[in-house]
Backbone as CSV, one residue per row, in Angstrom:
resi,resn,N_x,N_y,N_z,CA_x,CA_y,CA_z,C_x,C_y,C_z
1,MET,-96.078,-13.757,-32.307,-96.271,-12.629,-32.535,-94.852,-12.169,-33.646
2,LYS,-95.463,-11.112,-34.216,-94.631,-10.754,-35.351,-94.650,-8.896,-35.058
3,VAL,-92.917,-8.808,-34.996,-92.623,-7.447,-35.089,-91.537,-6.827,-36.050
4,ASP,-92.566,-5.798,-37.018,-91.459,-5.476,-38.186,-90.924,-3.903,-38.078
5,ILE,-89.710,-4.097,-38.362,-88.807,-2.835,-37.949,-88.467,-2.341,-39.024
6,TRP,-88.780,-1.044,-39.325,-88.000,-0.359,-40.442,-86.478,0.290,-39.838
7,SER,-85.620,0.143,-40.952,-84.350,0.973,-40.228,-83.478,1.126,-41.466
8,ASP,-82.487,2.316,-41.171,-81.279,2.665,-42.115,-80.415,2.373,-41.472
9,VAL,-79.110,1.404,-42.042,-77.669,0.952,-41.191,-76.864,2.613,-41.274
10,ASN,-77.459,3.575,-41.900,-76.508,4.891,-41.861,-77.414,5.398,-40.767
11,CYS,-78.108,5.283,-39.604,-79.047,5.832,-38.719,-78.537,5.649,-37.481
12,PRO,-78.026,6.201,-36.552,-77.404,6.125,-35.501,-78.537,5.567,-34.515
13,PHE,-79.726,6.308,-34.186,-80.484,5.550,-33.513,-81.268,4.499,-34.009
14,CYS,-81.096,4.107,-35.415,-81.745,2.681,-35.581,-80.849,1.771,-34.561
15,TYR,-79.751,2.104,-34.402,-78.524,1.276,-33.903,-78.981,0.932,-32.238
16,ILE,-79.148,2.574,-32.085,-79.272,2.478,-30.573,-81.076,1.780,-30.139
17,GLY,-81.807,2.143,-31.324,-83.046,1.591,-31.052,-83.160,-0.069,-30.696
18,LYS,-82.349,-0.484,-31.842,-82.067,-1.965,-31.866,-81.732,-2.449,-30.340
19,LYS,-80.848,-1.920,-29.903,-80.278,-2.385,-28.750,-81.324,-2.465,-27.598
20,LYS,-82.110,-1.011,-27.526,-83.008,-1.257,-26.622,-84.261,-2.246,-26.632
21,PHE,-84.484,-2.262,-28.041,-85.383,-3.266,-27.995,-85.038,-4.628,-27.769
22,GLU,-83.788,-4.712,-28.265,-83.257,-6.117,-27.722,-83.186,-6.508,-26.325
23,THR,-83.276,-5.323,-25.449,-83.175,-5.529,-23.805,-84.675,-5.963,-23.169
24,ALA,-85.605,-5.088,-24.103,-86.781,-5.127,-23.818,-87.311,-6.794,-23.953
25,LEU,-86.980,-6.815,-25.187,-86.990,-8.385,-26.059,-86.573,-9.178,-25.241
26,ALA,-85.352,-9.315,-24.287,-84.545,-10.180,-23.354,-85.917,-10.315,-21.750
27,GLN,-86.454,-9.052,-21.575,-87.630,-9.215,-20.156,-88.712,-9.344,-20.700
28,PHE,-88.913,-9.877,-22.071,-90.326,-10.267,-22.321,-90.474,-11.746,-22.051
29,GLU,-91.752,-11.969,-21.160,-92.025,-13.504,-20.804,-92.422,-14.357,-22.199
30,HIS,-92.671,-13.655,-23.302,-92.957,-14.447,-24.119,-92.201,-14.175,-25.458
31,ALA,-90.987,-13.764,-25.324,-89.817,-13.884,-26.147,-89.389,-15.113,-26.739
32,ASP,-89.973,-16.262,-26.976,-89.663,-17.132,-28.090,-90.497,-17.400,-29.016
33,GLU,-91.992,-16.600,-28.591,-92.808,-16.477,-29.380,-92.711,-15.197,-30.782
34,VAL,-91.854,-14.595,-30.573,-91.768,-13.643,-31.447,-90.465,-13.589,-32.424
35,GLU,-91.327,-12.912,-33.684,-90.724,-13.257,-34.994,-90.206,-11.747,-35.128
36,VAL,-88.781,-11.570,-35.407,-88.383,-10.039,-36.063,-88.248,-10.025,-37.278
37,GLU,-89.294,-9.480,-38.335,-88.561,-8.906,-39.532,-88.061,-7.566,-39.453
38,TRP,-86.940,-7.543,-40.589,-86.305,-5.938,-40.653,-86.724,-5.866,-42.055
39,HIS,-86.843,-4.507,-41.977,-87.359,-4.094,-43.577,-86.625,-3.055,-43.936
40,SER,-86.286,-2.385,-45.210,-85.285,-1.329,-45.672,-85.958,-0.058,-45.968
41,PHE,-85.265,1.233,-45.279,-85.549,2.473,-45.190,-84.462,3.135,-45.197
42,GLU,-84.406,3.941,-46.458,-83.441,4.660,-47.143,-83.546,6.245,-46.527
43,LEU,-82.562,6.797,-45.496,-83.048,7.824,-44.836,-82.919,9.105,-46.035
44,ASP,-81.457,8.702,-47.103,-81.550,9.652,-47.883,-80.824,8.413,-49.372
45,PRO,-81.867,8.375,-50.254,-81.799,7.413,-51.279,-80.638,7.887,-52.037
46,HIS,-80.827,9.149,-52.334,-79.839,9.925,-53.265,-78.261,10.021,-52.436
47,ALA,-77.952,9.979,-51.517,-76.784,9.881,-51.281,-75.370,9.307,-51.800
48,VAL,-74.769,10.177,-52.053,-73.439,9.802,-52.539,-72.442,9.470,-51.775
49,THR,-71.480,8.303,-51.847,-70.862,7.460,-51.196,-69.510,9.030,-51.349
50,ASN,-68.613,8.895,-50.357,-67.694,10.057,-50.556,-66.818,9.373,-48.771
51,THR,-65.821,8.564,-49.588,-64.944,8.397,-48.441,-64.033,9.360,-47.810
52,GLU,-63.908,10.412,-48.722,-62.886,11.635,-48.303,-64.223,12.872,-47.159
53,LEU,-65.097,12.685,-46.887,-66.060,13.566,-46.509,-66.064,13.022,-44.964
54,ASN,-65.574,14.077,-44.179,-65.774,13.709,-42.740,-67.526,13.946,-42.278
55,ALA,-67.857,13.115,-41.252,-69.304,12.678,-40.890,-69.489,14.306,-40.313
56,ALA,-68.909,14.982,-39.032,-69.219,16.114,-38.902,-69.344,17.415,-40.191
57,GLN,-68.442,17.456,-40.843,-68.593,18.415,-42.013,-69.716,17.885,-42.662
58,PHE,-69.948,17.126,-42.900,-71.269,16.525,-43.615,-72.726,16.629,-42.622
59,LEU,-72.644,16.836,-41.951,-73.962,17.056,-40.919,-74.131,18.580,-40.966
60,ALA,-72.951,18.978,-40.447,-73.017,20.748,-40.907,-73.552,21.173,-42.011
61,ASP,-73.024,20.735,-42.917,-73.120,21.219,-44.414,-75.031,20.870,-44.709
62,LYS,-74.988,19.739,-44.293,-76.752,19.331,-44.372,-77.811,20.011,-43.763
63,LYS,-77.190,20.630,-42.833,-78.316,20.882,-41.647,-78.046,22.627,-42.016
64,GLY,-76.876,22.889,-42.481,-76.736,24.503,-42.681,-76.365,25.279,-41.291
65,GLN,-75.390,24.380,-40.627,-75.089,24.469,-39.176,-73.267,24.580,-38.984
66,THR,-72.865,25.214,-37.941,-71.357,25.246,-38.004,-70.845,23.822,-37.473
67,LEU,-69.467,23.901,-38.022,-68.695,22.417,-37.552,-68.945,21.847,-35.989
68,GLU,-68.692,23.060,-35.048,-69.269,23.010,-33.698,-70.059,22.430,-33.096
69,TRP,-71.709,22.964,-33.566,-72.507,22.108,-33.413,-72.908,20.844,-33.981
70,ALA,-72.281,20.553,-34.929,-72.307,19.044,-35.406,-71.603,18.221,-34.529
71,ASN,-70.217,19.076,-34.453,-69.968,17.772,-33.287,-70.045,17.674,-31.800
72,GLN,-71.044,18.697,-31.304,-71.728,18.770,-30.258,-73.142,17.870,-30.265
73,MET,-73.396,17.532,-31.634,-74.626,16.269,-31.779,-74.352,15.400,-31.881
74,HIS,-72.860,15.458,-32.611,-72.151,14.011,-32.370,-71.941,13.173,-31.264
75,ASP,-71.407,14.447,-30.164,-71.027,13.744,-28.768,-72.485,13.282,-27.861
76,HIS,-73.160,14.245,-28.226,-74.770,13.646,-28.081,-74.884,12.133,-28.202
77,VAL,-75.085,12.153,-29.400,-75.547,10.413,-29.941,-74.229,9.854,-29.291
78,LYS,-73.106,9.921,-29.209,-72.406,9.124,-28.663,-72.701,8.554,-27.519
79,ASN,-72.932,9.332,-26.740,-73.066,9.730,-25.136,-74.664,8.848,-25.019
80,ALA,-75.534,8.890,-26.424,-76.543,7.776,-26.011,-76.044,6.543,-26.450
81,ALA,-75.276,6.597,-27.309,-74.996,5.238,-27.595,-74.274,3.931,-26.540
82,ALA,-73.241,5.091,-26.234,-72.597,4.467,-25.080,-73.535,3.897,-23.804
83,GLU,-74.654,4.730,-23.753,-75.622,4.097,-22.378,-76.174,2.590,-22.849
84,VAL,-76.260,2.281,-24.182,-76.668,1.166,-24.006,-75.533,-0.021,-24.484
85,GLY,-74.306,0.461,-24.147,-72.930,-0.192,-24.500,-72.470,-0.227,-26.376
86,LEU,-72.906,0.921,-26.806,-72.028,0.886,-28.436,-71.219,2.103,-28.127
87,ASN,-70.393,1.693,-28.740,-69.165,2.233,-29.208,-69.301,3.153,-30.969
88,PHE,-69.675,4.601,-30.615,-69.619,5.114,-32.277,-68.619,5.884,-32.341
89,ASN,-67.484,5.823,-33.790,-66.498,6.519,-33.835,-66.814,7.696,-34.857
90,PHE,-67.669,8.424,-34.951,-68.121,9.274,-35.855,-66.983,9.888,-36.409
91,ASP,-65.782,10.278,-35.978,-64.469,10.449,-36.867,-64.003,9.517,-37.638
92,LYS,-64.646,8.499,-37.727,-64.004,7.205,-38.322,-65.251,7.042,-39.531
93,ALA,-66.409,7.818,-39.444,-67.934,6.888,-40.337,-67.278,7.759,-41.865
94,ILE,-67.869,6.745,-42.699,-67.605,6.906,-43.905,-69.210,7.194,-44.442
95,MET,-69.238,8.545,-44.898,-70.560,8.932,-45.800,-70.845,7.988,-46.791
96,ALA,-71.907,7.186,-46.731,-72.026,6.060,-47.948,-73.615,5.680,-48.156
97,ASN,-73.975,5.415,-49.198,-74.852,5.095,-49.720,-75.582,3.870,-49.240
98,SER,-76.435,3.600,-49.015,-76.849,2.536,-48.084,-77.715,1.096,-49.161
99,PHE,-77.874,1.467,-50.199,-78.654,0.580,-51.140,-78.358,-0.964,-51.165
100,LYS,-76.859,-0.969,-51.188,-76.314,-2.121,-51.575,-76.338,-2.902,-50.261
101,ALA,-76.151,-1.979,-48.981,-76.238,-2.728,-48.079,-77.670,-3.119,-47.548
102,HIS,-78.629,-2.745,-48.119,-80.106,-3.032,-47.815,-80.426,-4.276,-48.952
103,ARG,-79.704,-4.231,-49.910,-79.880,-5.399,-50.549,-79.217,-6.685,-50.158
104,LEU,-78.156,-6.528,-49.512,-77.306,-7.753,-48.567,-78.353,-8.369,-47.380
105,ILE,-79.040,-7.200,-46.732,-79.844,-7.587,-45.502,-81.075,-8.448,-46.338
106,GLN,-81.388,-7.531,-47.501,-82.770,-8.572,-48.082,-82.423,-10.413,-48.503
107,LEU,-80.850,-10.390,-49.031,-80.556,-11.254,-49.307,-80.432,-12.395,-48.008
108,ALA,-79.759,-11.924,-46.920,-79.674,-12.111,-45.384,-80.980,-12.610,-44.582
109,LYS,-82.242,-11.851,-45.391,-83.429,-12.314,-44.248,-83.868,-13.718,-45.343
110,SER,-83.610,-13.702,-46.389,-84.088,-14.747,-47.354,-83.411,-16.187,-46.918
111,LYS,-82.216,-16.199,-45.885,-81.429,-16.789,-45.455,-81.547,-17.423,-43.930
112,GLY,-82.527,-16.388,-43.256,-82.782,-16.292,-41.959,-81.692,-15.710,-40.872
113,LEU,-80.992,-15.152,-41.473,-79.695,-14.481,-40.992,-79.595,-12.974,-41.058
114,ALA,-80.799,-12.247,-41.386,-80.841,-10.866,-41.414,-80.410,-9.834,-40.156
115,ASP,-81.229,-10.535,-38.956,-80.231,-9.778,-37.574,-78.836,-10.103,-37.888
116,GLU,-78.064,-10.721,-37.765,-76.850,-10.911,-38.054,-76.195,-9.873,-38.735
117,VAL,-76.535,-9.491,-40.146,-76.058,-8.782,-41.008,-76.164,-7.672,-40.360
118,GLU,-77.614,-7.194,-40.257,-77.794,-5.795,-39.717,-77.024,-5.654,-38.550
119,GLU,-76.554,-6.498,-38.017,-75.656,-6.035,-36.750,-74.206,-5.653,-37.193
120,ALA,-73.967,-6.713,-37.949,-72.772,-6.719,-38.607,-72.192,-5.544,-39.272
121,LEU,-73.552,-4.623,-40.229,-73.376,-3.501,-40.814,-73.372,-2.363,-39.989
122,PHE,-73.996,-1.899,-39.188,-73.787,-1.116,-37.785,-72.812,-1.162,-37.486
123,ILE,-72.043,-1.784,-37.112,-70.604,-2.455,-36.291,-69.739,-1.595,-37.379
124,ALA,-70.070,-1.928,-38.274,-68.910,-1.600,-39.494,-69.224,-0.355,-39.585
125,HIS,-70.294,0.430,-39.971,-70.304,1.875,-40.140,-70.223,2.925,-38.867
126,PHE,-70.220,2.305,-37.732,-70.702,3.352,-36.608,-69.284,3.015,-35.932
127,THR,-68.748,1.905,-35.775,-67.491,1.600,-34.947,-66.352,1.654,-35.476
128,ASP,-66.559,0.585,-36.520,-65.180,0.539,-37.383,-64.452,1.439,-38.432
129,GLY,-65.568,2.241,-38.693,-65.505,3.292,-39.748,-64.853,2.641,-41.373
130,LYS,-65.920,1.587,-42.015,-66.059,1.041,-42.619,-66.849,1.255,-43.722
131,ASN,-66.525,1.168,-45.443,-67.486,1.794,-45.943,-68.602,0.479,-46.672
132,ILE,-69.673,1.221,-46.004,-70.675,-0.148,-46.325,-71.660,0.107,-47.804
133,ASP,-70.828,0.942,-49.004,-71.420,0.577,-50.023,-69.961,-0.095,-51.019
134,ASP,-69.106,-0.895,-50.075,-67.969,-1.222,-50.805,-68.125,-2.840,-51.094
135,PRO,-68.316,-3.186,-52.483,-68.476,-4.834,-52.437,-67.939,-5.314,-51.642
136,ALA,-66.270,-5.298,-51.498,-65.509,-5.753,-50.963,-65.667,-6.346,-49.426
137,ILE,-66.104,-4.935,-48.977,-66.645,-5.098,-47.369,-67.933,-5.805,-47.260
138,LEU,-69.078,-5.736,-48.231,-70.167,-6.394,-48.103,-70.002,-7.889,-48.370
139,LEU,-68.890,-8.145,-48.572,-68.691,-9.518,-49.340,-68.095,-9.911,-47.965
140,GLU,-67.188,-9.322,-47.551,-66.710,-9.989,-46.030,-67.623,-9.664,-44.835
141,LEU,-68.210,-9.160,-44.790,-69.520,-8.571,-43.358,-70.513,-10.146,-43.998
142,GLY,-70.752,-10.205,-45.189,-71.918,-11.309,-45.194,-71.259,-12.381,-45.019
143,LYS,-69.864,-12.731,-45.208,-69.154,-14.359,-45.277,-69.050,-14.206,-43.412
144,GLU,-68.793,-13.306,-42.759,-68.493,-13.235,-41.491,-69.884,-13.423,-40.286
145,SER,-71.152,-13.388,-41.393,-72.592,-13.056,-41.102,-73.116,-14.623,-40.920
146,GLY,-72.188,-15.478,-41.793,-72.859,-16.946,-42.148,-73.446,-17.203,-43.261
147,LEU,-73.426,-16.015,-44.524,-73.668,-16.303,-45.999,-72.919,-16.736,-46.521
148,GLN,-73.293,-17.735,-47.721,-72.599,-17.964,-48.660,-71.629,-16.884,-49.601
149,ALA,-70.245,-17.373,-49.765,-69.768,-16.040,-50.237,-70.257,-15.907,-52.001
150,GLU,-70.529,-17.037,-52.484,-71.142,-17.148,-54.049,-72.343,-16.613,-53.860
151,ASP,-73.183,-16.258,-52.885,-74.735,-15.806,-52.747,-74.543,-14.603,-52.629
152,VAL,-73.717,-13.792,-51.919,-73.264,-12.403,-51.731,-72.574,-11.600,-53.088
153,GLN,-71.666,-12.553,-53.419,-71.169,-12.336,-55.109,-72.055,-11.807,-56.018
154,GLU,-72.906,-12.843,-56.280,-73.880,-13.083,-57.092,-74.893,-11.670,-56.982
155,MET,-75.221,-11.427,-55.869,-76.042,-9.976,-55.522,-75.370,-9.006,-55.679
156,LEU,-74.307,-8.908,-55.494,-73.226,-7.551,-55.918,-73.200,-7.516,-57.431
157,GLU,-73.201,-8.368,-58.018,-72.790,-8.108,-59.181,-73.876,-7.743,-60.046
158,GLY,-75.157,-8.005,-59.558,-76.549,-7.371,-60.455,-77.271,-6.607,-59.644
159,TYR,-78.525,-6.739,-59.697,-79.652,-6.039,-58.958,-80.482,-6.336,-58.093
160,ALA,-80.006,-7.998,-57.575,-80.959,-8.870,-57.056,-81.249,-8.283,-55.624
161,TYR,-82.491,-8.455,-55.371,-82.997,-8.283,-53.870,-83.097,-6.256,-53.977
162,GLY,-83.339,-5.733,-55.170,-83.251,-4.482,-55.088,-84.454,-4.144,-54.950
163,ASP,-85.388,-5.148,-55.902,-86.650,-4.915,-56.208,-87.671,-4.850,-54.505
164,ASP,-86.853,-6.026,-53.379,-87.376,-6.237,-52.150,-86.791,-4.808,-51.323
165,VAL,-85.887,-4.325,-51.467,-85.717,-3.019,-51.237,-87.069,-1.976,-51.389
166,ARG,-86.994,-1.588,-52.452,-87.932,-0.866,-52.918,-89.663,-1.362,-52.307
167,ALA,-89.826,-2.358,-52.358,-90.987,-3.071,-52.042,-91.166,-2.152,-50.449
168,ASP,-90.002,-2.765,-49.594,-90.234,-2.171,-48.038,-90.498,-0.750,-48.151
169,GLU,-89.761,0.245,-48.937,-89.625,1.421,-48.806,-91.299,1.929,-49.260
170,GLU,-91.883,1.642,-50.328,-92.870,1.130,-50.892,-94.199,1.121,-49.610
171,MET,-93.642,0.004,-49.002,-94.618,-0.066,-47.588,-95.071,0.898,-46.759
172,ALA,-93.600,1.497,-46.513,-93.207,2.052,-45.278,-94.155,3.644,-45.905
173,SER,-94.371,4.186,-47.451,-94.741,5.258,-47.808,-96.139,5.048,-47.222
174,LYS,-96.717,3.838,-47.559,-98.008,3.634,-47.551,-98.696,3.600,-46.021
175,ILE,-97.546,3.297,-45.158,-98.060,3.313,-43.997,-98.071,4.638,-43.223
176,GLY,-97.204,5.649,-43.722,-97.136,6.978,-43.470,-96.053,6.837,-42.377
177,ILE,-94.745,5.929,-42.756,-93.634,6.316,-42.080,-92.719,7.219,-42.802
178,SER,-92.283,8.445,-41.663,-91.265,8.835,-42.455,-90.315,9.242,-41.894
179,GLY,-89.694,8.559,-40.830,-88.483,8.358,-40.122,-88.339,6.973,-39.556
180,VAL,-87.078,6.817,-39.161,-86.770,5.348,-38.741,-85.901,5.625,-37.152
181,PRO,-85.993,4.721,-36.387,-86.440,3.495,-36.391,-88.121,3.710,-35.928
182,PHE,-88.413,2.488,-37.006,-90.023,2.574,-36.739,-90.510,1.136,-36.483
183,PHE,-91.327,0.565,-35.805,-91.604,-0.494,-35.204,-93.261,-0.676,-34.989
184,ILE,-93.545,-1.949,-35.309,-94.765,-2.230,-35.590,-94.887,-3.538,-35.099
185,ILE,-95.823,-4.005,-34.037,-95.934,-5.062,-32.979,-97.322,-5.784,-33.498
186,ASN,-97.194,-6.909,-34.161,-98.543,-7.498,-34.616,-99.220,-6.940,-35.180
187,GLN,-99.106,-6.019,-36.381,-99.515,-5.368,-37.155,-100.440,-4.416,-36.585
188,LYS,-100.715,-4.215,-35.113,-101.504,-2.712,-34.696,-100.637,-2.115,-33.852
189,LEU,-99.625,-2.198,-33.343,-99.026,-1.245,-31.945,-98.042,-0.353,-32.930
190,ALA,-98.146,0.280,-32.954,-96.439,1.062,-33.675,-95.970,1.806,-32.464
191,VAL,-94.545,1.758,-32.392,-93.286,2.270,-31.882,-92.492,3.288,-32.727
192,SER,-92.390,4.670,-32.805,-91.329,5.341,-33.508,-90.304,5.598,-32.438
193,GLY,-89.218,5.809,-33.046,-87.516,5.871,-32.203,-87.692,5.233,-31.388
194,ALA,-86.178,5.861,-31.150,-85.356,4.610,-30.185,-85.940,4.893,-28.858
195,GLN,-87.021,4.543,-28.510,-87.339,4.539,-27.570,-86.663,3.736,-26.013
196,ALA,-86.981,4.059,-24.650,-86.293,3.221,-23.637,-87.193,2.026,-23.490
197,PRO,-86.182,1.080,-23.105,-86.664,-0.596,-22.897,-87.814,-0.731,-22.377
198,GLU,-88.189,0.405,-21.466,-89.529,-0.141,-20.521,-90.630,0.483,-21.918
199,THR,-90.636,1.227,-22.477,-91.384,1.826,-23.838,-91.780,0.037,-24.580
200,PHE,-90.642,-0.038,-25.335,-91.075,-1.397,-26.197,-91.446,-2.708,-24.941
201,LEU,-91.191,-2.690,-24.016,-91.803,-3.995,-23.012,-92.781,-3.711,-23.025
202,GLY,-93.757,-2.620,-22.741,-94.750,-2.144,-22.448,-95.633,-2.572,-23.613
203,ALA,-94.815,-2.055,-24.983,-96.106,-2.248,-26.084,-95.978,-3.929,-26.394
204,LEU,-95.021,-4.937,-25.949,-94.715,-5.939,-26.328,-95.970,-7.031,-25.020
205,ASN,-96.067,-6.016,-24.097,-96.999,-6.764,-23.347,-98.255,-6.401,-23.401
206,GLN,-98.530,-5.629,-23.976,-99.725,-4.992,-24.651,-100.416,-5.244,-25.996
207,ALA,-99.393,-6.184,-26.828,-99.441,-6.347,-27.684,-99.982,-7.803,-27.378
208,TYR,-99.550,-8.721,-27.034,-99.395,-9.600,-26.447,-100.796,-9.963,-25.730
209,GLN,-101.091,-8.915,-24.719,-102.560,-9.483,-24.156,-103.537,-9.395,-25.119
210,THR,-103.608,-7.928,-26.074,-104.557,-8.023,-26.991,-104.734,-9.130,-27.678
211,ALA,-103.736,-9.647,-28.122,-103.689,-11.317,-28.861,-105.106,-11.915,-28.248
212,ALA,-104.154,-11.914,-27.540,-104.980,-13.297,-25.889,-105.997,-13.036,-26.142
213,ASP,-106.613,-11.693,-25.657,-108.156,-11.168,-25.595,-108.959,-11.342,-27.012
214,THR,-108.272,-11.321,-28.019,-109.061,-11.373,-29.220,-109.214,-12.611,-30.380
215,GLY,-107.645,-13.205,-29.665,-107.418,-14.094,-30.586,-107.029,-13.883,-31.969
216,LEU,-106.423,-12.407,-31.889,-105.935,-11.964,-33.386,-104.645,-11.579,-33.082
């Protein structure tokens, strides 16, 4: 079985969805037959990294709402994250363009370490308040996740894996994906959003049964 996941490391519900999917996968009887592939998706390709901008103020400005409203939204997301064991620190979060981070994930994918790097980037952004557009941070995260320092450095010094990011995004556009997280199971069954583990488990079971019945 194959599960393709489109995600952005700037997206809180992508991290929450990752945890919920992992909970479902741990309960899935045929988990050892599942291959997971991460795909790049930038919620805001034109985002400008700003280490001085408060996350709540950024959200308020973007949505044309008050700071109080933005803080309430962040509290809601923090509570949802806490329910799956995640600690979100929006007060520390740095507004960052995610393109370099996606290139790092693509490098990691080529080495079989995409899940490790995806997780490290989520933690860096949402928990530790690190700048995921900073080459030094990306080098650190890549090495901690098992990548070779020289491979990460070479990627950061040029445009390597940039075309892979764009290819994923073009694929998402053709499929009609407009938001993330987005999961496609066996190229047939789609699940959108950070659904409950029960929903993911049901989808995995359904896809597996369909494959068993049809041989596809």
